């Protein structure tokens, strides 16, 4: 127990050991909320709660994994494995796998990811000749679902022709999902809530529910929390209203108050000190968040020295910005005597598309990087083909997956045919697979004439799927494993030839992705079959309600696919993380960087229209987003913007970094002055104001600029740089010395 509480400050310790059954921790970034939540889980176990009766919800899969690791350190491997720990979506899925039959959810239900849902909506819109944007229509549906408004309830209240048209699209969308035995991300939560309402016995054993990043929960998630804890009424949430950045996905900051109203006994705990960032970084972040005057005044309290002043940099173009950024990474590594490696750098973006120049600059410089929230491994063509085959084998009713692969590789079943069959299936409320099967079995179809070639193609496709399913099924003498199944598919569809022909120049890289997928499937099968994980997938047996059995390889396949699909739900990487042997710079959206931290953080593209984003209606949320980005940094923070955007239009610096209030935090009058041991230095800095500077090991870099104004107009050239060495800096001066894992500077 002592070791559990060691390393916590008083406020954290009293939150961890709080006797309150409902506890809400409200605290700013880097104050140890996640650390406290983790320790509380371990504390509850030490108090005698059984781990398999504890539910812990995190926002991303990566966060769940990291939390699992931290908890393991406290309570050991075996105990940690028994916790019901994951994202809301994955926890909900586990309940549906175990108990879904009580509300008529089929055993092998599939999960429709965002692109599947968009494709379905797109087809409905096209069929109806409805002039709306499929992406927006899908989000509109998702918003309603996040607010627990069903299609029937919605339809009943709609008056105008447009509203009714939309309501009927929503309804058709729901019918198609049902026909295809698919649940979309919102359904996982909604249906789980329905299950827990109808069969509260499912959670009769639950002793505690703990939730991280509570400020970004939406209405269904709030309801789920309530339902999961309906017997125990033991809840811990941690959150920070200043970091609420998912309003666009229907997150409701109001949930913080709602919780206190619903449970008047809620004990609220505050943590104050920041253990993550240097003082200078906190001051600059504070200055940004304080622009929101409606927010209650709260100060970030640093525990570390002030460190290096954050740098604000203006570059003539996005390409120049990218190459500056790469040079800065190399320079920081060199100047700090390799104190930092690639893993220590993160480049956080408002929008994923901003990564183009940065990726190419990193590529040219030979710096390895991992992308978070961008084009993902599982979205790559060759990987997606295999996954789609697996999806169809596991879940032949998945219309979109069937439509994507029926002609991949080419079987002479043209797009027109596929689309018309798909439309027919959806309007007749059957599935594409049922129709293809019937065609392959020789049933005549008066509706569409199919050429002999097309018929042959369809037969070939159907036979690949049937044969693979048979291999997997328990009726076989020896059902094949997941790996054997993947290999069987590869051979059967001659994927290697297809990739060689279609992507001749990129064959090696693409084939390597296929190998990577096989390796992942092997890994998954090993953990899924070999360890307690398989029991963990199903929930512990609870008296009074029957649990659905799971067995064999089909189940492994189903879980593997769910794992892959849920990984995309929160824009977090899975495979790209690599095996940990190669150190990589991280490129991530700010959204996906929530809760994480890096020694050095870059936020490029900080111009008006990018952040705040021109399409965003919520300026306060955009500001919080910048705040979340800035507070990811531990030691060094760089913010930059190009004076021209990718359309070559002139840009201006983000209003959040407006000159009058910000300059002192990014230039020379910041707290970093404290570290100046030389009077001269102070004089020089004052004279060269405005100046961009960075403190590095043993020397201070001053970038002198001629122009006195800020932001600097018309400056396209690299400003003159001069290095000032100064001997014997006080150890406090350096930003890195607070990191125990890092080498100290004497
Ligand atoms: P965010 O709001 O960004 O999610 P958080 O409040 O969850 O932040 P944590 O991620 O838990 O903060 O902690 C931030 C960092 O501070 C971590 O590296 C953590 O290990 C460290 N930390 C937290 N509390 C302490 C402490 N009492 N002593 C030393 N380090 C601490
Ligand atoms: Mg956290």
mmCIF file of C-alpha atoms in Angstrom, residues 95 99 102-103 192-206 226-232 542-545:
data_model
loop_
_atom_site.group_PDB
_atom_site.id
_atom_site.type_symbol
_atom_site.label_atom_id
_atom_site.label_comp_id
_atom_site.label_asym_id
_atom_site.label_seq_id
_atom_site.Cartn_x
_atom_site.Cartn_y
_atom_site.Cartn_z
ATOM 1 C CA UNK A 95 -21.254 -6.594 -22.842
ATOM 2 C CA UNK A 99 -25.304 -10.677 -23.361
ATOM 3 C CA UNK A 102 -31.045 -10.858 -24.652
ATOM 4 C CA UNK A 103 -31.843 -7.929 -26.924
ATOM 5 C CA UNK A 192 -25.332 -1.529 -24.551
ATOM 6 C CA UNK A 193 -27.363 1.092 -22.674
ATOM 7 C CA UNK A 194 -30.537 -0.610 -23.876
ATOM 8 C CA UNK A 195 -29.223 -3.963 -22.671
ATOM 9 C CA UNK A 196 -28.294 -2.642 -19.240
ATOM 10 C CA UNK A 197 -31.691 -1.014 -18.867
ATOM 11 C CA UNK A 198 -33.581 -4.133 -19.860
ATOM 12 C CA UNK A 199 -31.349 -6.602 -18.059
ATOM 13 C CA UNK A 200 -29.773 -4.822 -15.081
ATOM 14 C CA UNK A 201 -28.601 -8.232 -13.812
ATOM 15 C CA UNK A 202 -25.703 -8.004 -16.292
ATOM 16 C CA UNK A 203 -24.029 -5.490 -14.009
ATOM 17 C CA UNK A 204 -25.194 -6.792 -10.653
ATOM 18 C CA UNK A 205 -21.597 -7.727 -9.863
ATOM 19 C CA UNK A 206 -20.011 -4.391 -10.772
ATOM 20 C CA UNK A 226 -25.067 5.544 -14.732
ATOM 21 C CA UNK A 227 -26.238 2.133 -15.901
ATOM 22 C CA UNK A 228 -22.932 0.377 -15.311
ATOM 23 C CA UNK A 229 -22.929 1.734 -11.757
ATOM 24 C CA UNK A 230 -26.653 1.274 -11.163
ATOM 25 C CA UNK A 231 -26.128 -1.239 -8.366
ATOM 26 C CA UNK A 232 -22.856 -0.164 -6.852
ATOM 27 C CA UNK A 542 -23.058 -13.363 -13.124
ATOM 28 C CA UNK A 543 -25.904 -15.127 -11.430
ATOM 29 C CA UNK A 544 -29.364 -14.733 -12.861
ATOM 30 C CA UNK A 545 -28.454 -14.070 -16.487
#
